[in-house]
CSV table of C-alpha atoms in Angstrom, one decimal:
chain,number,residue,atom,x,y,z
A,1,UNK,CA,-1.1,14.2,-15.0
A,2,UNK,CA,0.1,11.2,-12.9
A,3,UNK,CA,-0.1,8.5,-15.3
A,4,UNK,CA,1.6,10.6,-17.9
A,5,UNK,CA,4.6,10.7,-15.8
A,6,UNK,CA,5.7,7.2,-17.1
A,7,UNK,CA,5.9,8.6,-20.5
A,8,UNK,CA,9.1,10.2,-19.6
A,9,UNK,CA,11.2,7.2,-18.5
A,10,UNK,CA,11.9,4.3,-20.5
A,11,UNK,CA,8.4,2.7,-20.6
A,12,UNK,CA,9.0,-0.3,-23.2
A,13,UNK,CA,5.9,-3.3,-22.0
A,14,UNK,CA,8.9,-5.6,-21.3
A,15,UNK,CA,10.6,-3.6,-18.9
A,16,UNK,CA,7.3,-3.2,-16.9
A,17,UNK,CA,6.8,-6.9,-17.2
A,18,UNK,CA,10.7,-7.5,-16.1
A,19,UNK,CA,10.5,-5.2,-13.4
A,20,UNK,CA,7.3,-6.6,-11.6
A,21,UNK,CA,8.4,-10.0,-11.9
A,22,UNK,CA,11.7,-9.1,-10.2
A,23,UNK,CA,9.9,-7.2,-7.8
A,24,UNK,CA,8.1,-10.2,-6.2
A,25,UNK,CA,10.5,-12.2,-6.5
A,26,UNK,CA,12.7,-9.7,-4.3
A,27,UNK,CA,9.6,-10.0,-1.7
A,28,UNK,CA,9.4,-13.3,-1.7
A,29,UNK,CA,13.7,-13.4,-1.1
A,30,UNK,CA,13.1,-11.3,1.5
A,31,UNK,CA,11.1,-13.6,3.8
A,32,UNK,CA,14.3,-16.3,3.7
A,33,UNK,CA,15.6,-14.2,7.2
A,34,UNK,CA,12.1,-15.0,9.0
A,35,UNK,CA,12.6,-18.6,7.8
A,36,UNK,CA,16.2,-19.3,9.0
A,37,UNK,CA,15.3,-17.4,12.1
A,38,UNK,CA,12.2,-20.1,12.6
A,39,UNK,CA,14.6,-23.4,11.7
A,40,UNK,CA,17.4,-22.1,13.7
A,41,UNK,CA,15.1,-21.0,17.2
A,42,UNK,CA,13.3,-24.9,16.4
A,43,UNK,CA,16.3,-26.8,15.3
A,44,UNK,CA,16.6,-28.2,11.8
A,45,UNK,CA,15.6,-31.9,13.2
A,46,UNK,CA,11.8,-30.1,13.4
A,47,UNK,CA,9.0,-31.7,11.2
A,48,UNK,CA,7.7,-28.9,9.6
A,49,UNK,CA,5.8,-31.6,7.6
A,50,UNK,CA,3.4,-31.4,10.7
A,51,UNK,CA,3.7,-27.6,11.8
A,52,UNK,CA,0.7,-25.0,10.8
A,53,UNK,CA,2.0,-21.4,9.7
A,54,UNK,CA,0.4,-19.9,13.2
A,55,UNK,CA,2.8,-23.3,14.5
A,56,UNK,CA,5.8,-21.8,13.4
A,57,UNK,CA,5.4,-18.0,13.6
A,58,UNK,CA,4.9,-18.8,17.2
A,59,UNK,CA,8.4,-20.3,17.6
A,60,UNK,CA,9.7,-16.7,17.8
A,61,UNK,CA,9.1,-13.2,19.7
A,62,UNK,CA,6.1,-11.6,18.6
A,63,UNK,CA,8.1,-8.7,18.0
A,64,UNK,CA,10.6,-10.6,16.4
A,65,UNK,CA,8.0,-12.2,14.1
A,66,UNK,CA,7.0,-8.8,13.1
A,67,UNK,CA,9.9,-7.5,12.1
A,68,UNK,CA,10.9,-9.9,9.7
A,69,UNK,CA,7.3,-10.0,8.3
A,70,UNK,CA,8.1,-6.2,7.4
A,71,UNK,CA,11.4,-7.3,6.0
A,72,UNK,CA,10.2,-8.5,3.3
A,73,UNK,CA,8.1,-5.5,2.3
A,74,UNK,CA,11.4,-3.4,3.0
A,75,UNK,CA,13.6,-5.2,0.3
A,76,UNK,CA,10.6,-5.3,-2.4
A,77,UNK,CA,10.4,-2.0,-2.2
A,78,UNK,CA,14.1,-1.7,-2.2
A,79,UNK,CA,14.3,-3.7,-5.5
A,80,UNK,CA,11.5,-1.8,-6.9
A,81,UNK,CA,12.9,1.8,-6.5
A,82,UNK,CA,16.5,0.5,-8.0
A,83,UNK,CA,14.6,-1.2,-11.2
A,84,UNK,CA,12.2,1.9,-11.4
A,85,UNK,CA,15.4,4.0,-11.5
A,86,UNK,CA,17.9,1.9,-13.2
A,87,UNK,CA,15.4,-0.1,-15.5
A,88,UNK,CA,13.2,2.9,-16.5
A,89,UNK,CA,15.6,5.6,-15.7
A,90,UNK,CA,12.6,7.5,-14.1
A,91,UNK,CA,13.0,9.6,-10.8
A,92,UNK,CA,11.4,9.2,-7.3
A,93,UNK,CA,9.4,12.4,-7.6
A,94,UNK,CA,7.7,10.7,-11.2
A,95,UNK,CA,6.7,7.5,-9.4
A,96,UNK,CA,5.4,9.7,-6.6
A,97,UNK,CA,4.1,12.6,-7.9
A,98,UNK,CA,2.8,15.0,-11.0
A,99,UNK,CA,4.1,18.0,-9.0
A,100,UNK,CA,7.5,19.0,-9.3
A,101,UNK,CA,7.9,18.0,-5.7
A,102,UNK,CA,6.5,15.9,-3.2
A,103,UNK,CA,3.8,17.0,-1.5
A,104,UNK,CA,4.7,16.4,2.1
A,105,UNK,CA,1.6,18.0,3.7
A,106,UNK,CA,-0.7,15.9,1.9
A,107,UNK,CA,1.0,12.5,3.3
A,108,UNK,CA,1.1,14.2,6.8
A,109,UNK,CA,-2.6,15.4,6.3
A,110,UNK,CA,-4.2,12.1,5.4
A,111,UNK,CA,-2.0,10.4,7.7
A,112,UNK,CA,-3.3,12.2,10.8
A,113,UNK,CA,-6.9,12.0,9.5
A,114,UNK,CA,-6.6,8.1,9.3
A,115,UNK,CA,-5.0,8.4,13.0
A,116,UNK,CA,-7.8,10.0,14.5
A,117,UNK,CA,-10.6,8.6,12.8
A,118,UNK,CA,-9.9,4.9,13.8
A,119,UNK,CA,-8.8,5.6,17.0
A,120,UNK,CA,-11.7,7.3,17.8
A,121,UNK,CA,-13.5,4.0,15.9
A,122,UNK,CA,-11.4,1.6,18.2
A,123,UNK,CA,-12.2,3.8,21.3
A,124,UNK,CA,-15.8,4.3,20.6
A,125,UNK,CA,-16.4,0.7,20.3
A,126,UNK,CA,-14.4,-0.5,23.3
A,127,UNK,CA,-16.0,2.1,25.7
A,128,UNK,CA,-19.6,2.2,24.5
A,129,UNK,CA,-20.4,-0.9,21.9
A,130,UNK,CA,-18.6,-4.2,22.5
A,131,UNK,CA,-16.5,-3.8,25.4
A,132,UNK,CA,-16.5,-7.3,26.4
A,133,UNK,CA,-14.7,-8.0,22.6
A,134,UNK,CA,-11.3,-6.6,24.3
A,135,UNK,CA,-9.0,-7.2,26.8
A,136,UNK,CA,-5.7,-4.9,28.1
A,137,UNK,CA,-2.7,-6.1,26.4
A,138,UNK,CA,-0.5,-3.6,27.4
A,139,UNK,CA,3.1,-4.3,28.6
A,140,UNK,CA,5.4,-1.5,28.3
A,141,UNK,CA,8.5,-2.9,26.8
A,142,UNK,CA,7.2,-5.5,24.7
A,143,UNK,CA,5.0,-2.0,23.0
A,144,UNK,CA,7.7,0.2,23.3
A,145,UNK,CA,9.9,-2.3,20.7
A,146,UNK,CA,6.3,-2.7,19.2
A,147,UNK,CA,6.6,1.2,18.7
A,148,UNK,CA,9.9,1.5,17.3
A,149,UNK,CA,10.0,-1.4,14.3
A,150,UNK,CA,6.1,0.2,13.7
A,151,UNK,CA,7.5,3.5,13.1
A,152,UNK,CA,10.3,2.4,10.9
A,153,UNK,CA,9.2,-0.9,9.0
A,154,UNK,CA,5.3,-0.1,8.3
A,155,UNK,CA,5.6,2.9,6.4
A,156,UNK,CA,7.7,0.6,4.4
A,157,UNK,CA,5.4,-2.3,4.4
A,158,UNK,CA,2.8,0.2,3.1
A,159,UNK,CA,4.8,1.8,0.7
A,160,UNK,CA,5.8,-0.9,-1.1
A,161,UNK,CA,2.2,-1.5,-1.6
A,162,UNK,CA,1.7,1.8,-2.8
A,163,UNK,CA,4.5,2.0,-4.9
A,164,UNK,CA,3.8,-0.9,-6.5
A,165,UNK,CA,0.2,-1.3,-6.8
A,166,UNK,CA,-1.0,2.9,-7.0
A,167,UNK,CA,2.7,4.0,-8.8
A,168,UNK,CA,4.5,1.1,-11.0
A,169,UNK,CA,1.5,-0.8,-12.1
A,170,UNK,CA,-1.2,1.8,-12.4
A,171,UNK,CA,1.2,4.0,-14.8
A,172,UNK,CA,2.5,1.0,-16.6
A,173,UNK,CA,-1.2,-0.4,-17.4
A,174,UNK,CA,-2.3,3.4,-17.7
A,175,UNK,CA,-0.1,4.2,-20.3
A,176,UNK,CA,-0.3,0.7,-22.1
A,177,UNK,CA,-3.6,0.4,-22.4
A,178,UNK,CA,-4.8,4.4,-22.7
A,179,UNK,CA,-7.4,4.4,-20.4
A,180,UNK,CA,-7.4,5.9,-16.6
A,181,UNK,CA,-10.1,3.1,-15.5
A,182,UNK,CA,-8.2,0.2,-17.0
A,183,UNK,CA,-5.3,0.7,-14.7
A,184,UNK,CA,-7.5,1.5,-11.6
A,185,UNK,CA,-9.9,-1.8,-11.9
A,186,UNK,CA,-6.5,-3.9,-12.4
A,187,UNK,CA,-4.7,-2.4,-9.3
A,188,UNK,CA,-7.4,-2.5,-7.2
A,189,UNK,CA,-8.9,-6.3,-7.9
A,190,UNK,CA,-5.7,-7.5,-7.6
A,191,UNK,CA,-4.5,-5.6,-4.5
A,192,UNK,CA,-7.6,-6.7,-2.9
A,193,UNK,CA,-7.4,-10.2,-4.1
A,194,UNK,CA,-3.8,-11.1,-2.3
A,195,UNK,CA,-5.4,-10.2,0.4
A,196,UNK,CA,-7.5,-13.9,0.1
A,197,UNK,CA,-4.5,-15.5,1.9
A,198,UNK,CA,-5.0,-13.4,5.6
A,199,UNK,CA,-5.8,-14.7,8.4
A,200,UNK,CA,-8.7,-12.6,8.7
A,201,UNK,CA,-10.4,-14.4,5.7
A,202,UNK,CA,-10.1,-17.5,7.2
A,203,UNK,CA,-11.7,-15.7,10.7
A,204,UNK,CA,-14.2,-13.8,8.8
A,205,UNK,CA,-15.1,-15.7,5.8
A,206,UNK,CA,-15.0,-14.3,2.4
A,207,UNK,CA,-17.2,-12.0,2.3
A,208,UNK,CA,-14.3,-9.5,3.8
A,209,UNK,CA,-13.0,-9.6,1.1
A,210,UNK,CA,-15.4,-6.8,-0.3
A,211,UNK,CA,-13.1,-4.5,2.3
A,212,UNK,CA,-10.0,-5.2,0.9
A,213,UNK,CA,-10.9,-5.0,-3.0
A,214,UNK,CA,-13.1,-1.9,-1.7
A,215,UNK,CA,-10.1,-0.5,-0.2
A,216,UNK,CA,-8.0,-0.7,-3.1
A,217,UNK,CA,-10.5,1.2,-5.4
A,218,UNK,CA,-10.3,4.0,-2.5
A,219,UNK,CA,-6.6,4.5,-2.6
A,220,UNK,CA,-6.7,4.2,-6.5
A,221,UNK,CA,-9.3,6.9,-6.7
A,222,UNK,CA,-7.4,9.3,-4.4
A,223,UNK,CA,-4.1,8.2,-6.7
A,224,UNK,CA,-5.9,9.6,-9.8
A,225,UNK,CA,-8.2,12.7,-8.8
A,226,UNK,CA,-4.9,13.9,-6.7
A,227,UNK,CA,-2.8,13.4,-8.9
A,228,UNK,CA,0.1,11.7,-7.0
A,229,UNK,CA,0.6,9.0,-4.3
A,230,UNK,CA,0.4,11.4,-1.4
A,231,UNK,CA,-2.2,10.9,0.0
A,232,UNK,CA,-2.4,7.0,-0.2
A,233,UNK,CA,0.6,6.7,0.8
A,234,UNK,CA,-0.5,8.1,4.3
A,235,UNK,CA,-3.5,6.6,4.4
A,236,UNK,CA,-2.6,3.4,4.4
A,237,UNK,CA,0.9,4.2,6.9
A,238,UNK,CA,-1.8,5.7,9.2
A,239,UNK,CA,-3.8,2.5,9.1
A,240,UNK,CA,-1.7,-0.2,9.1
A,241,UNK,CA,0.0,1.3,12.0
A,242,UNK,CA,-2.6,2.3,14.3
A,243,UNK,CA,-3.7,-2.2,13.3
A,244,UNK,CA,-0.6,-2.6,14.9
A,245,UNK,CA,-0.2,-0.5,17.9
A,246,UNK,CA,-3.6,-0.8,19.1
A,247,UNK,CA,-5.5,-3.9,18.6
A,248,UNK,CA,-4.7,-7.0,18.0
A,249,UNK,CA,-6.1,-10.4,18.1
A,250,UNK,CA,-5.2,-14.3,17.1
A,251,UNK,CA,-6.8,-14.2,13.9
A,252,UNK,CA,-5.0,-11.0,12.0
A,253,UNK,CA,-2.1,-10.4,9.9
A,254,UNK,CA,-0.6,-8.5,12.8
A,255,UNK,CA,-0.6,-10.5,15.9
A,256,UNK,CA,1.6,-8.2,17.8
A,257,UNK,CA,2.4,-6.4,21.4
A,258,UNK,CA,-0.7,-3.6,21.2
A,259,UNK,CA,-2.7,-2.4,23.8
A,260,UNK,CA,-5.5,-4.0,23.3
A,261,UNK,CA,-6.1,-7.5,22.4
A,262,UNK,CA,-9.7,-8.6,20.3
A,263,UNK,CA,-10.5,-11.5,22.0
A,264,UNK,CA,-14.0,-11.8,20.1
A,265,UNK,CA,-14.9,-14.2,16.9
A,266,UNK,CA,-15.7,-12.3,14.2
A,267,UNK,CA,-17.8,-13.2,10.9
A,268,UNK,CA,-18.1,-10.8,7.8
A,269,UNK,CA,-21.9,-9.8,7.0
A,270,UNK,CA,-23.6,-7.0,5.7
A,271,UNK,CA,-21.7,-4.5,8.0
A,272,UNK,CA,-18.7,-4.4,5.4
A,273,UNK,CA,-20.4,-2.5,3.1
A,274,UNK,CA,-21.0,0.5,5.6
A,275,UNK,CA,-17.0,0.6,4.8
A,276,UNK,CA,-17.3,0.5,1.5
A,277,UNK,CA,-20.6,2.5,0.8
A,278,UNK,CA,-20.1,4.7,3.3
A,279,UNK,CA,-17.0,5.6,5.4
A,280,UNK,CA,-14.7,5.1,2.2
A,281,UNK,CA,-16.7,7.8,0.1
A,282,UNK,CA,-17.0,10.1,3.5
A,283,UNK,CA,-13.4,10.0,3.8
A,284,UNK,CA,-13.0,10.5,-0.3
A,285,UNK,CA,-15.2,13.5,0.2
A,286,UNK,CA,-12.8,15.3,2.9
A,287,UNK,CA,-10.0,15.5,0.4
A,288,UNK,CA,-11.9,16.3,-2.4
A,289,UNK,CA,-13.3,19.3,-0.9
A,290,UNK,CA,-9.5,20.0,1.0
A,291,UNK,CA,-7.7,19.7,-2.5
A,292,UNK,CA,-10.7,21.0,-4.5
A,293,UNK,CA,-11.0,18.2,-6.9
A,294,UNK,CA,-12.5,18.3,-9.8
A,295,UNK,CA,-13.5,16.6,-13.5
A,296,UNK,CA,-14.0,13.3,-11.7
A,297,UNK,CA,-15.5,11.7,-15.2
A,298,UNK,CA,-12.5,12.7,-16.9
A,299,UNK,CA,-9.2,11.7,-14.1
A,300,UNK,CA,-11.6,8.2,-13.5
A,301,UNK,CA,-12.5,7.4,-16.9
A,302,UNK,CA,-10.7,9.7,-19.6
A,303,UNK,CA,-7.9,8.6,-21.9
A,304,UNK,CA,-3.8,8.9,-21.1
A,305,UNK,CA,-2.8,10.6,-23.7
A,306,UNK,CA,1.4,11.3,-25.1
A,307,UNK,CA,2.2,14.6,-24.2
A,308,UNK,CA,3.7,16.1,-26.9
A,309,UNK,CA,7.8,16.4,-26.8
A,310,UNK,CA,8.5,20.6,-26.9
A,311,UNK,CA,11.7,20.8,-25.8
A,312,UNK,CA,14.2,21.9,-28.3
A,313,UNK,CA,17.7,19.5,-28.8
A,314,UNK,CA,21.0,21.1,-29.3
A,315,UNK,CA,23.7,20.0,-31.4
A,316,UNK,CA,25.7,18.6,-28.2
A,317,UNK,CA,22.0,16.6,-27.8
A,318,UNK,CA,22.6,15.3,-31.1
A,319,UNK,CA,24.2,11.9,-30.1
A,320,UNK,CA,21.7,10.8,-27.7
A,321,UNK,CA,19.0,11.2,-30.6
A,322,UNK,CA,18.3,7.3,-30.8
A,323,UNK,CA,17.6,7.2,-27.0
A,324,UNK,CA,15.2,10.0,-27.6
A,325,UNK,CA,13.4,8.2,-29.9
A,326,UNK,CA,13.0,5.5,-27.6
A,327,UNK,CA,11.6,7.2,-24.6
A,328,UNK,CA,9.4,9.7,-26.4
């Protein structure tokens, strides 16, 4: 079982506390490059007293911009996978997985499902619904450098999320508190809830905010009724990478060098619970009849139980007995 995996590494509450803590603080580090980038393209005699955030950002390439937005992602998750190996002496595979090896297809599977379906959304909408909401945006070097920091930097923008949120936290909480759902709630509200500061809330008012926290409860569900981080893991690579390649507008997170630009004004009403009520459980749906899931009530709401330890010690183990003790 996925939260279970944590049971084999070093899984003392302080070191989960410890490595979180670090963890942001990494992220937070890691958005120093877009800030000397900004004072040196401005000039350090600037009033940034004065300046809005959409002030600054503009200072730079868009593509520019981008990238060391991403960069910050890219060394949290770097700290992350040293402390989750050197802090809690737990492999990759255990913070991915309850297989004994990563399942590959299932990343590549829900990563071309979330292609397709919200490119055929976009598409749909800009052909047959609101057509006047976009205009072409389309220049071909400006995307093609759009196209190669997308490839590289998103999936690590995403899986830091993932790792963090779905992996590190939900196992830590899971097996702290012995209950699947505690972890799940947890995650999710607060994955959702850092979310507050995007643009898009300010565009679309709060009530978007039923999307994000919506979303997080999604990616959590597939974490625990698969069994692994699979799935979300290209899930939200799929989808935060079509955001950027394809549409883009003032008011996102991602104002980048897509193809099309949203040059409509947005408010959040009822329409973002079909999301939520519907898509979201069409798309859970899928997988659980690909992976033929089942026992729902139990993987969503049973207890994370200790495994029990079975493997035999020899004397040559004998040394490493007070280590033992503390992991098992």
């Amino acid at each position: 079982m996925y939260i279970e995996q944590a049971f084999k590494s070093k899984n003392n509450a302080w070191r989960y506390v410890l490595g979180t803590v670090v963890t942001i603080v990494a992220m937070f580090a890691g958005q120093i490059p877009l800030a000397v980038a900004v004072i040196f393209k401005l000039g350090v005699t600037a009033d940034f007293g004065t300046m809005d955030e959409a002030t600054m950002m503009s200072a730079l390439d868009s593509n520019l911009t981008f990238f060391f937005l991403l960069l910050s992602f890219a060394i949290g998750l770097g700290a992350l996978l040293f402390l989750v190996k050197n802090l809690h002496r737990q492999t990759f595979t255990e913070l991915t997985t309850s297989r004994k090896k990563i399942d590959w297809g299932r990343f590549w599977f829900s990563f071309g499902l979330i292609v397709i379906l919200n490119v055929t959304l976009i598409l749909v909408d800009y052909f047959f619904i609101s057509p006047q909401d976009y205009t072409i945006n389309f220049n071909l070097v400006p995307f093609l450098i759009l196209a190669g920091i997308s490839i590289v930097m998103v999936p690590l923008q995403t899986s830091f999320e993932e790792y963090l949120f779905r992996g590190y936290l939900m196992q830590g909480i899971g097996i702290k508190t012995g209950y699947r759902w505690i972890p799940l709630v947890i995650t999710s509200v607060v994955f959702g809830g850092l979310h507050y500061w995007n643009p898009e809330v300010t565009q679309m008012g709060d009530m978007v905010m039923v999307t994000y926290i919506g979303t997080g409860f999604m990616l959590g569900i597939m974490t625990l009724m698969d069994e692994g981080l699979e799935l979300p893991l290209g899930f939200h690579a799929a989808n935060n990478m079509v955001a950027a390649l394809l549409v883009t507008a003032d008011w996102t997170a991602f104002n980048t060098e897509s193809i099309f630009r949203d040059v409509s004004s947005p408010v959040a009403g009822w329409d973002v619970w079909i999301s939520v009520l519907v898509i979201y459980p069409l798309i859970l749906l899928v997988y659980a009849k690909k992976y033929n899931w089942r026992n729902w009530g139990d993987r969503l709401f049973g207890k994370v139980e200790k495994p029990e330890v079975i493997e035999t010690y020899g004397v040559a183990d004998i040394e490493d007995l007070s280590e033992i003790r503390e992991d098992y």
